[in-house]
Amino acid sequence: MTVEKTKQIVMDGLGLKERNSGVYYGQWMGSEGKKTIESFCPINGSFLGSVTQGEESDYEKVIIAAQKAFKVWSVIPAPRRGEIIGEIGAELLKNKELLGKLVSLEVGKTISEGAGEIQEAIDIANFAVGLSRQLYGLTIASERPDHRLMEQWHPLGTIGVITSFNFPAAVWAWNALIAAVVGNVTIWKPSSSALLTAVAVSRIANRVMERNGLPPIFLLVCGSGRTVGNLLVNDKRVSLISFTGSTKVGRSVGEQTAARFGKSILELGGNNCAVVTSKAQIDLAVKGVAFGAMATAGQRCTSTRRVLVHSSIYPEFIAKLTEVYSKVNIGSPLDSSVIVGPLVNNGAVEDFKKTVTEAKEQGGRILFGGKTITIPQNENGCFVQPTIIEVPKQKGIVLEETFAPILYLMKFDSMDEAISIHNGVPQGLSSAIFSTDMREIELFISSLGSDCGIVNVNTSTAGAEIGGAFGGEKETGGGRESGSDSWKYYARRQTVTINYGYDIPLSQGIVFPV
Ligand code: NAD
């Protein structure tokens, strides 16, 4: 289907107009006189719609609404909060196809990946429903007679959620839905490259709150990072900043939040590597690496950016991988046979070109791709060839994350060498080993193996499930979101001591005879 036809169906279906309000504080901000940010489709460069930006005075309204809403929402029993999140999941499911296509139009994901993005938000809603009855605290044996010692988890209050363009709905859901079930209120500052998705998702969540007569807990403030983002980051009334984006911006967000003793969750860039050993099932490894490197046109934080291949299988692996690359259909992601769509915008295409040039200057040899592409009927689209570059040594540009389908290929001879190269980058998000050897696998997942937050065995670096905690180490920021016990990041732990006796016995055997 063409961009224009899809746009018409999606915008009508979701009630989006050419100009949409981008600020919600219990009501949608009036659009008159407001500056807008325009959204363009990376498939053909056409205009999709615009969203109004908030100014400082609008931001103030959002904060005040958040503080008021917290007083009501946080005291509603958690299982009831869970039911409401469940309703949001159901509404997302009803709109899954339209929202998925909007993601495709706005950031260029394939139809299947766009739908998967919304499914991830639905999965998180379901997870949050279960969690609403499992926000457990510990009871601890007290050393004092007639004393009870226990932990409880309180919501933090107002949480700022700043998101990247590449998961324009799912990352909001990871944060906002888990934070909500814990009892918090969130203020979302979405990426300026995915504002229509943010408006559509926020409307759905807020409609559920409104029809239940509940206060607005899913607030939205669109605007640039430097203005609105900066206000959120430096606001003492915002207890936690959950930031997903590049290491460069995340470093400064982390520093500013820490300077005011705010909490932060940092989900930053990755430089993910797959190790293919001599004991690998080669066809499986080729598939896993191809998916990891090319899915979402290499614009996942978990995209495979480096592959280390044992020298004994190196020629065979290259032959098989380049064959897969040569068969990949690149084009409009609205066409279901396409598996590599466009990059998000022209800036990303420039970054791709610059990186390819630098890699060549630094001794890299292009084994596949390396060029931009013009697609008939979508001449203004942001298309590039998935690219494989063989590099003699891990240095320079290879140490950086370029958000494009560029895969660096290197050779190794021993597991020690592989682990050393694998860990020899500043980032630590996702990793993979392809092997059938138990000892190689166990070494890779041991404390002396991969230094990443996520390790995969015989599957891709990309494609995490929501049930596990998601995040990475080193310059990836150390945050954890989504499943497992990540909910604790959105809560403050309180240790409670209750004396139900008639005396004041002291701990550590201390006496205080008054
Ligand atoms: P980006 O850093 O350019 O922008 C992220 C967000 O930060 C946007 O909403 C932007 O408006 C905002 N921002 C910019 N300047 C700001 C400032 N001074 N103060 C506050 N906010 C500011 O990232 P992007 O290009 O949208 O996304 C791609 C990056 O995100 C990649 O590096 C990718 O690896 C990373 N990412 C990481 C994860 C993870 O979980 N580790 C997940 C998705 C994406």
Coordinates of C-alpha atoms and ligand atoms in Angstrom, one line a residue:
M1 CA 0.0 0.0 0.0
T2 CA 1.2 3.5 -0.7
V3 CA 2.3 6.0 2.0
E4 CA -0.6 8.3 1.1
K5 CA -3.3 5.6 1.3
T6 CA -1.9 4.2 4.6
K7 CA -1.6 7.7 6.0
Q8 CA -5.2 8.4 5.3
I9 CA -6.4 5.2 7.0
V10 CA -4.2 5.6 10.0
M11 CA -4.8 9.3 10.6
D12 CA -8.6 8.9 10.3
G13 CA -8.6 5.7 12.3
L14 CA -6.7 7.3 15.2
G15 CA -8.4 10.7 14.9
L16 CA -5.1 12.5 14.2
K17 CA -5.3 15.8 12.3
E18 CA -2.8 17.8 10.4
R19 CA -2.2 19.8 13.6
N20 CA -2.4 18.1 17.0
S21 CA -2.0 19.3 20.5
G22 CA 1.2 17.9 22.0
V23 CA 0.6 18.7 25.7
Y24 CA -1.8 16.9 28.1
Y25 CA -2.4 18.0 31.7
G26 CA -5.9 16.5 32.2
Q27 CA -7.0 18.3 29.1
W28 CA -5.3 18.9 25.8
M29 CA -3.5 22.2 25.5
G30 CA -5.2 24.6 23.1
S31 CA -3.1 24.8 19.9
E32 CA -3.7 28.5 19.0
G33 CA -0.5 30.5 18.8
K34 CA 1.7 27.6 19.6
K35 CA 4.8 26.6 17.7
T36 CA 4.7 23.2 16.1
I37 CA 7.1 20.3 15.3
E38 CA 6.4 18.7 11.9
S39 CA 6.5 15.0 11.4
F40 CA 7.8 13.6 8.1
C41 CA 7.7 10.1 6.7
P42 CA 11.1 8.6 6.2
I43 CA 9.7 6.3 3.5
N44 CA 9.2 9.2 1.0
G45 CA 9.8 12.4 2.8
S46 CA 6.2 13.4 2.8
F47 CA 4.5 15.5 5.5
L48 CA 2.5 13.4 8.0
G49 CA 1.2 16.0 10.5
S50 CA 2.4 18.4 13.1
V51 CA 2.3 18.6 16.9
T52 CA 2.2 21.7 19.1
Q53 CA 5.1 22.2 21.5
G54 CA 4.8 23.1 25.1
E55 CA 6.4 26.2 26.6
E56 CA 7.6 26.7 30.2
S57 CA 4.1 27.9 31.3
D58 CA 2.5 24.7 29.8
Y59 CA 5.1 22.6 31.5
E60 CA 4.2 24.1 34.8
K61 CA 0.5 23.1 34.3
V62 CA 1.7 19.6 33.6
I63 CA 3.7 19.4 36.8
I64 CA 0.8 20.7 38.9
A65 CA -1.6 18.2 37.3
A66 CA 0.9 15.4 38.1
Q67 CA 1.2 16.4 41.7
K68 CA -2.5 16.5 42.2
A69 CA -3.1 13.2 40.4
F70 CA -0.5 11.5 42.5
K71 CA -2.5 12.2 45.7
V72 CA -5.4 10.3 44.3
W73 CA -3.8 7.6 42.2
S74 CA -1.1 6.5 44.7
V75 CA -3.7 5.5 47.4
I76 CA -5.8 3.4 45.1
P77 CA -5.1 -0.2 46.0
A78 CA -2.5 -1.6 43.6
P79 CA -4.7 -4.5 42.3
R80 CA -7.3 -1.9 41.2
R81 CA -4.5 0.1 39.5
G82 CA -3.6 -3.1 37.8
E83 CA -7.2 -3.4 36.4
I84 CA -7.0 0.0 34.9
I85 CA -3.6 -0.8 33.2
G86 CA -5.3 -3.9 31.9
E87 CA -7.9 -1.8 30.3
I88 CA -5.2 0.3 28.6
G89 CA -3.7 -2.9 27.3
A90 CA -7.1 -3.9 25.9
E91 CA -7.4 -0.5 24.1
L92 CA -3.9 -0.8 22.7
L93 CA -4.9 -4.2 21.4
K94 CA -8.0 -2.8 19.7
N95 CA -5.8 -0.2 18.0
K96 CA -2.8 -2.4 17.4
E97 CA -2.9 -2.5 13.6
L98 CA -3.4 1.3 13.2
L99 CA -0.8 2.2 15.8
G100 CA 1.7 -0.3 14.3
K101 CA 1.2 1.3 10.9
L102 CA 1.6 4.8 12.4
V103 CA 5.0 3.6 13.8
S104 CA 5.9 2.4 10.3
L105 CA 4.9 5.7 8.8
E106 CA 6.7 7.8 11.4
V107 CA 9.9 6.0 12.0
G108 CA 10.1 3.5 9.1
K109 CA 9.7 0.1 10.9
T110 CA 8.4 -2.7 8.8
I111 CA 4.7 -3.6 9.2
S112 CA 5.6 -6.6 11.3
E113 CA 8.0 -4.7 13.5
G114 CA 5.5 -1.8 13.9
A115 CA 2.8 -4.3 15.1
G116 CA 5.5 -5.9 17.3
E117 CA 6.2 -2.6 18.9
I118 CA 2.5 -2.2 20.0
Q119 CA 2.4 -5.8 21.1
E120 CA 5.3 -5.1 23.4
A121 CA 3.3 -2.3 25.0
I122 CA 0.3 -4.7 25.4
D123 CA 2.6 -7.4 26.9
I124 CA 3.9 -4.9 29.4
A125 CA 0.3 -3.9 30.3
N126 CA -0.4 -7.6 31.0
F127 CA 2.8 -8.0 33.0
A128 CA 1.8 -4.9 35.0
V129 CA -1.6 -6.4 35.8
G130 CA 0.1 -9.5 37.3
L131 CA 2.6 -7.3 39.1
S132 CA -0.2 -5.3 40.7
R133 CA -0.7 -8.2 43.1
Q134 CA 3.0 -9.0 43.6
L135 CA 4.6 -5.7 44.8
Y136 CA 6.1 -7.7 47.7
G137 CA 8.2 -6.4 50.6
L138 CA 10.2 -8.5 53.0
T139 CA 9.5 -9.2 56.7
I140 CA 12.9 -9.5 58.5
A141 CA 13.6 -11.2 61.8
S142 CA 14.2 -8.5 64.4
E143 CA 17.0 -8.9 66.9
R144 CA 15.0 -7.0 69.5
P145 CA 12.1 -8.6 71.5
D146 CA 8.6 -7.5 70.7
H147 CA 9.7 -5.8 67.5
R148 CA 8.7 -6.2 63.9
L149 CA 11.1 -5.3 61.1
M150 CA 9.9 -5.0 57.5
E151 CA 10.3 -3.3 54.2
Q152 CA 7.6 -1.6 52.1
W153 CA 7.8 0.0 48.7
H154 CA 6.2 3.4 48.1
P155 CA 5.7 5.1 44.8
L156 CA 8.2 7.9 44.1
G157 CA 5.7 10.5 42.9
T158 CA 6.2 12.2 39.6
I159 CA 8.5 10.5 37.0
G160 CA 9.9 12.0 33.9
V161 CA 10.1 9.6 30.9
I162 CA 12.3 10.8 28.0
T163 CA 12.2 8.5 25.1
S164 CA 14.2 7.8 21.9
F165 CA 12.7 7.6 18.4
N166 CA 13.4 4.0 17.8
F167 CA 10.9 2.4 20.2
P168 CA 8.3 5.2 20.2
A169 CA 5.5 3.4 22.0
A170 CA 7.2 0.4 23.7
V171 CA 9.7 2.4 25.8
W172 CA 6.9 4.6 27.1
A173 CA 5.0 1.5 28.1
W174 CA 8.0 -0.1 29.8
N175 CA 8.2 2.9 32.0
A176 CA 4.8 4.5 32.3
L177 CA 2.8 1.3 32.8
I178 CA 5.1 -0.2 35.4
A179 CA 5.5 3.1 37.1
A180 CA 1.7 3.5 37.2
V181 CA 1.1 0.1 38.8
V182 CA 3.5 1.1 41.5
G183 CA 1.4 4.2 42.1
N184 CA 3.3 6.9 40.2
V185 CA 2.4 9.6 37.7
T186 CA 4.5 10.0 34.6
I187 CA 5.3 12.9 32.4
W188 CA 6.4 11.8 28.9
K189 CA 8.7 13.8 26.7
P190 CA 8.8 11.8 23.5
S191 CA 11.4 12.1 20.7
S192 CA 10.6 14.9 18.2
S193 CA 10.9 12.2 15.5
A194 CA 7.9 10.3 16.7
L195 CA 5.4 12.8 18.1
L196 CA 2.3 11.5 16.3
T197 CA 2.8 8.1 17.9
A198 CA 3.2 9.7 21.3
V199 CA 0.0 11.7 20.9
A200 CA -2.0 8.7 19.7
V201 CA -0.8 6.4 22.5
S202 CA -1.3 9.1 25.1
R203 CA -4.9 9.7 23.9
I204 CA -5.7 6.0 24.3
A205 CA -4.3 5.8 27.8
N206 CA -6.0 9.0 28.9
R207 CA -9.3 8.0 27.6
V208 CA -9.2 5.0 29.8
M209 CA -8.5 7.2 32.8
E210 CA -11.2 9.6 31.9
R211 CA -13.9 7.0 31.4
N212 CA -13.1 5.5 34.9
G213 CA -13.3 9.0 36.5
L214 CA -9.6 8.8 37.5
P215 CA -7.1 11.7 37.5
P216 CA -4.6 12.2 34.6
I217 CA -1.6 10.1 35.4
F218 CA -0.2 9.8 31.8
L219 CA 0.9 13.4 31.1
L220 CA 2.5 14.4 27.9
V221 CA 4.7 17.3 27.0
C222 CA 6.1 17.5 23.5
G223 CA 8.9 19.8 22.7
S224 CA 12.7 19.8 22.1
G225 CA 15.1 18.1 24.4
R226 CA 16.9 21.3 25.1
T227 CA 13.8 23.1 26.3
V228 CA 11.2 20.8 27.7
G229 CA 13.6 17.9 28.3
N230 CA 15.9 20.2 30.2
L231 CA 13.1 21.5 32.4
L232 CA 12.1 18.0 33.4
V233 CA 15.7 16.9 34.1
N234 CA 16.4 19.9 36.4
D235 CA 13.1 19.9 38.2
K236 CA 13.3 18.8 41.9
R237 CA 9.6 17.9 41.8
V238 CA 10.4 15.1 39.4
S239 CA 11.8 12.2 41.6
L240 CA 13.1 10.0 38.8
I241 CA 14.2 10.6 35.2
S242 CA 14.0 7.6 33.0
F243 CA 16.0 8.5 30.0
T244 CA 16.3 6.3 26.9
G245 CA 18.6 7.7 24.1
S246 CA 22.2 8.2 23.1
T247 CA 25.1 8.0 25.5
K248 CA 26.1 11.6 24.6
V249 CA 22.7 13.1 25.8
G250 CA 22.3 10.5 28.5
R251 CA 25.6 11.4 30.1
S252 CA 24.6 15.0 30.6
V253 CA 21.0 14.0 31.7
G254 CA 22.6 11.6 34.3
E255 CA 24.9 14.3 35.6
Q256 CA 22.3 17.0 35.9
T257 CA 19.8 14.6 37.6
A258 CA 22.5 13.4 40.1
A259 CA 23.5 17.1 40.8
R260 CA 20.0 17.7 42.3
F261 CA 20.0 14.2 44.0
G262 CA 17.3 13.0 41.7
K263 CA 17.2 9.3 40.7
S264 CA 17.7 8.2 37.1
I265 CA 17.4 5.2 34.9
L266 CA 19.7 5.5 32.0
E267 CA 19.2 3.3 28.9
L268 CA 21.8 4.5 26.5
G269 CA 23.7 3.3 23.4
G270 CA 25.0 -0.2 22.7
N271 CA 27.8 -1.7 20.6
N272 CA 26.5 -5.2 20.6
C273 CA 28.6 -8.1 19.5
A274 CA 28.0 -11.7 18.4
V275 CA 30.7 -14.3 18.9
V276 CA 30.6 -17.2 16.4
T277 CA 32.8 -20.0 17.5
S278 CA 34.3 -23.0 15.6
K279 CA 31.6 -25.1 17.3
A280 CA 28.7 -23.0 16.1
Q281 CA 25.8 -24.2 13.9
I282 CA 26.8 -21.9 11.1
D283 CA 23.4 -21.5 9.4
L284 CA 21.8 -20.7 12.7
A285 CA 24.5 -18.1 13.5
V286 CA 24.2 -16.5 10.0
K287 CA 20.4 -16.1 10.6
G288 CA 20.9 -14.7 14.1
V289 CA 23.5 -12.2 13.0
A290 CA 21.6 -11.2 9.9
F291 CA 18.5 -10.5 11.9
G292 CA 20.4 -8.7 14.6
A293 CA 22.3 -6.4 12.2
M294 CA 19.5 -5.6 9.7
A295 CA 16.2 -5.6 11.7
T296 CA 14.8 -2.1 12.1
A297 CA 17.6 -1.1 9.6
G298 CA 20.1 -1.4 12.4
Q299 CA 18.3 1.2 14.6
R300 CA 17.8 -0.9 17.6
C301 CA 19.8 -0.3 20.8
T302 CA 20.4 -4.0 20.7
S303 CA 21.3 -4.2 17.0
T304 CA 24.3 -6.4 16.2
R305 CA 27.1 -4.0 15.3
R306 CA 30.1 -6.4 15.6
V307 CA 30.5 -10.0 14.8
L308 CA 33.6 -12.0 15.8
V309 CA 34.1 -15.2 13.8
H310 CA 36.5 -18.1 14.5
S311 CA 39.2 -18.2 11.9
S312 CA 38.5 -21.9 11.1
I313 CA 35.0 -21.0 9.8
Y314 CA 35.6 -17.4 8.7
P315 CA 35.5 -17.9 4.9
E316 CA 32.4 -20.1 5.1
F317 CA 30.6 -17.7 7.4
I318 CA 31.4 -14.7 5.2
A319 CA 30.1 -16.5 2.1
K320 CA 26.8 -17.5 3.8
L321 CA 26.2 -14.1 5.4
T322 CA 26.8 -12.1 2.2
E323 CA 24.5 -14.4 0.4
V324 CA 21.7 -13.7 2.9
Y325 CA 22.4 -9.9 2.6
S326 CA 22.2 -10.1 -1.2
K327 CA 18.7 -11.5 -1.0
V328 CA 17.2 -9.0 1.4
N329 CA 14.4 -6.9 0.0
I330 CA 15.0 -3.2 0.9
G331 CA 12.2 -0.6 0.3
S332 CA 8.9 0.7 1.7
P333 CA 8.3 -1.0 5.0
L334 CA 4.6 -0.9 4.2
D335 CA 5.2 -3.7 1.6
S336 CA 5.1 -7.0 3.6
S337 CA 7.9 -8.5 1.5
V338 CA 10.4 -5.8 2.6
I339 CA 12.6 -6.6 5.6
V340 CA 14.8 -3.5 5.6
G341 CA 13.1 -0.2 5.6
P342 CA 14.5 3.4 5.7
L343 CA 16.6 5.1 8.3
V344 CA 14.7 7.6 10.4
N345 CA 15.7 10.8 8.6
N346 CA 18.3 12.4 6.4
G347 CA 20.6 13.1 9.3
A348 CA 20.8 9.3 10.0
V349 CA 21.7 8.8 6.3
E350 CA 24.5 11.3 6.6
D351 CA 25.8 9.5 9.7
F352 CA 25.8 6.3 7.8
K353 CA 27.8 7.8 4.9
K354 CA 30.3 9.4 7.3
T355 CA 30.8 6.2 9.2
V356 CA 31.4 4.1 6.1
T357 CA 34.0 6.6 4.8
E358 CA 35.8 6.7 8.2
A359 CA 35.8 2.9 8.5
K360 CA 37.4 2.7 5.1
E361 CA 40.0 5.3 6.0
Q362 CA 40.8 3.3 9.1
G363 CA 41.6 0.2 7.2
G364 CA 38.1 -1.4 6.8
R365 CA 37.2 -3.4 3.7
I366 CA 33.6 -3.4 2.5
L367 CA 32.3 -6.9 1.9
F368 CA 28.8 -5.8 1.2
G369 CA 26.8 -2.6 0.7
G370 CA 28.2 0.7 1.8
K371 CA 25.9 2.9 -0.4
T372 CA 22.7 4.8 -0.1
I373 CA 19.8 3.6 -2.3
T374 CA 17.0 5.3 -4.3
I375 CA 13.8 3.4 -4.3
P376 CA 11.5 4.0 -7.3
Q377 CA 8.2 5.8 -6.2
N378 CA 9.9 6.7 -2.9
E379 CA 12.8 8.7 -4.3
N380 CA 13.0 11.0 -1.2
G381 CA 13.2 8.1 1.2
C382 CA 16.1 7.5 3.6
F383 CA 17.3 4.2 2.3
V384 CA 20.8 2.7 2.7
Q385 CA 22.3 -0.7 1.9
P386 CA 22.8 -3.0 4.8
T387 CA 26.6 -3.1 5.1
I388 CA 29.3 -5.5 6.2
I389 CA 32.8 -4.1 6.8
E390 CA 35.7 -6.3 7.6
V391 CA 38.1 -4.6 10.0
P392 CA 41.6 -5.7 10.8
K393 CA 41.5 -4.3 14.4
Q394 CA 38.9 -3.0 16.8
K395 CA 39.7 0.7 17.0
G396 CA 38.4 4.2 16.0
I397 CA 34.9 4.2 14.6
V398 CA 34.3 0.6 15.5
L399 CA 34.2 1.7 19.2
E400 CA 31.3 4.0 18.5
E401 CA 27.6 3.3 18.0
T402 CA 26.3 4.3 14.5
F403 CA 22.6 4.0 14.4
A404 CA 22.5 2.3 10.9
P405 CA 22.8 -1.2 9.5
I406 CA 26.6 -1.4 9.6
L407 CA 28.2 -4.6 10.8
Y408 CA 31.9 -4.9 11.6
L409 CA 33.4 -8.3 11.0
M410 CA 36.5 -9.5 12.8
K411 CA 38.4 -12.8 13.2
F412 CA 39.6 -14.6 16.4
D413 CA 41.5 -17.7 17.3
S414 CA 40.8 -18.3 21.0
M415 CA 37.9 -17.7 23.4
D416 CA 40.1 -15.5 25.6
E417 CA 40.8 -13.3 22.6
A418 CA 37.1 -13.3 21.6
I419 CA 36.0 -12.2 25.1
S420 CA 38.7 -9.5 25.2
I421 CA 37.7 -8.0 21.9
H422 CA 34.0 -8.4 22.8
N423 CA 34.4 -6.5 26.1
G424 CA 36.9 -4.0 24.6
V425 CA 34.3 -1.3 23.8
P426 CA 32.9 1.5 26.1
Q427 CA 29.3 0.2 25.8
G428 CA 27.8 -2.9 27.5
L429 CA 24.2 -3.6 26.4
S430 CA 23.6 -6.9 24.6
S431 CA 25.8 -9.8 23.5
A432 CA 25.5 -13.2 21.9
I433 CA 27.5 -16.4 21.5
F434 CA 26.8 -19.0 18.8
S435 CA 28.2 -22.3 19.9
T436 CA 27.2 -25.9 20.7
D437 CA 30.1 -26.3 23.1
M438 CA 28.9 -26.3 26.7
R439 CA 32.3 -25.0 28.0
E440 CA 32.5 -22.1 25.6
I441 CA 28.9 -21.1 26.4
E442 CA 29.4 -21.3 30.2
L443 CA 32.6 -19.2 29.9
F444 CA 30.8 -16.6 27.9
I445 CA 27.9 -16.2 30.3
S446 CA 30.2 -16.4 33.4
S447 CA 31.5 -13.4 35.3
L448 CA 34.7 -13.7 33.2
G449 CA 32.7 -13.6 30.0
S450 CA 30.4 -11.0 28.4
D451 CA 30.3 -7.8 30.5
C452 CA 26.9 -6.8 29.1
G453 CA 23.5 -6.5 30.8
I454 CA 22.1 -9.0 28.3
V455 CA 23.7 -12.2 27.1
N456 CA 22.2 -14.5 24.5
V457 CA 23.1 -18.0 23.6
N458 CA 22.4 -19.2 20.1
T459 CA 20.1 -16.3 19.4
S460 CA 20.5 -12.7 18.3
T461 CA 21.7 -9.7 20.4
A462 CA 18.4 -8.1 19.4
G463 CA 14.8 -9.1 20.2
A464 CA 14.5 -9.1 24.0
E465 CA 11.4 -10.3 25.8
I466 CA 9.6 -8.0 28.2
G467 CA 9.7 -10.6 31.1
G468 CA 13.4 -10.0 31.7
A469 CA 15.0 -6.9 33.1
F470 CA 16.4 -4.8 30.2
G471 CA 19.4 -2.6 30.2
G472 CA 23.2 -2.5 30.0
E473 CA 26.4 -1.7 31.8
K474 CA 29.3 0.8 31.3
E475 CA 28.4 3.7 28.9
T476 CA 25.0 2.0 28.3
G477 CA 24.1 3.6 31.7
G478 CA 23.4 0.7 34.1
G479 CA 19.6 1.2 34.2
R480 CA 17.1 -1.7 34.2
E481 CA 13.5 -1.5 32.9
S482 CA 10.6 -3.7 31.9
G483 CA 10.3 -7.2 33.5
S484 CA 11.7 -9.1 36.5
D485 CA 12.0 -6.8 39.5
S486 CA 12.7 -3.6 37.6
W487 CA 9.5 -2.1 39.2
K488 CA 11.7 -1.4 42.2
Y489 CA 13.4 1.4 40.3
Y490 CA 10.1 3.2 40.4
A491 CA 9.7 2.9 44.1
R492 CA 11.3 4.0 47.3
R493 CA 12.2 1.3 49.8
Q494 CA 11.2 2.1 53.3
T495 CA 12.4 0.0 56.3
V496 CA 9.8 -0.1 59.1
T497 CA 10.5 -1.0 62.7
I498 CA 7.6 -1.4 65.0
N499 CA 8.0 -1.9 68.7
Y500 CA 4.9 -3.5 70.2
G501 CA 6.4 -4.1 73.7
Y502 CA 6.6 -2.0 76.8
D503 CA 10.3 -1.2 76.8
I504 CA 12.9 0.2 74.5
P505 CA 15.5 -2.6 74.0
L506 CA 18.3 -1.4 71.8
S507 CA 20.1 -3.2 69.0
Q508 CA 23.8 -4.2 69.0
G509 CA 23.5 -4.8 72.8
I510 CA 23.7 -1.1 73.6
V511 CA 22.4 0.0 77.0
F512 CA 21.0 3.4 77.7
P513 CA 19.8 3.4 81.3
V514 CA 17.4 6.3 81.6
Ligands
NAD1 P1 18.8 11.0 21.4 O1 19.8 10.9 22.5 O2 19.1 11.9 20.3 O3 17.3 11.5 22.0 C1 16.7 10.8 23.0 C2 15.7 11.8 23.7 O4 16.4 12.8 24.4 C3 14.8 12.5 22.8 O5 13.5 12.6 23.3 C4 15.4 13.9 22.8 O6 14.5 14.9 22.4 C5 15.9 14.0 24.2 N1 16.9 15.1 24.4 C6 17.8 15.6 23.6 N2 18.6 16.5 24.2 C7 18.1 16.5 25.5 C8 18.5 17.3 26.6 N3 19.5 18.2 26.6 N4 17.9 17.1 27.8 C9 16.9 16.2 27.9 N5 16.5 15.4 26.8 C10 17.1 15.6 25.7 O7 18.5 9.5 20.9 P2 17.7 9.0 19.7 O8 18.4 9.3 18.4 O9 16.2 9.4 19.8 O10 17.7 7.4 19.9 C11 18.7 6.6 19.6 C12 19.6 6.3 20.7 O11 18.9 5.7 21.8 C13 20.7 5.2 20.4 O12 21.9 5.6 21.0 C14 20.2 4.0 21.1 O13 21.1 3.0 21.4 C15 19.5 4.5 22.3 N6 18.5 3.6 22.8 C16 18.8 2.9 24.0 C17 18.0 2.0 24.5 C18 18.3 1.2 25.7 O14 17.4 0.6 26.3 N7 19.6 1.1 26.1 C19 16.7 1.8 23.8 C20 16.4 2.5 22.7 C21 17.3 3.4 22.2

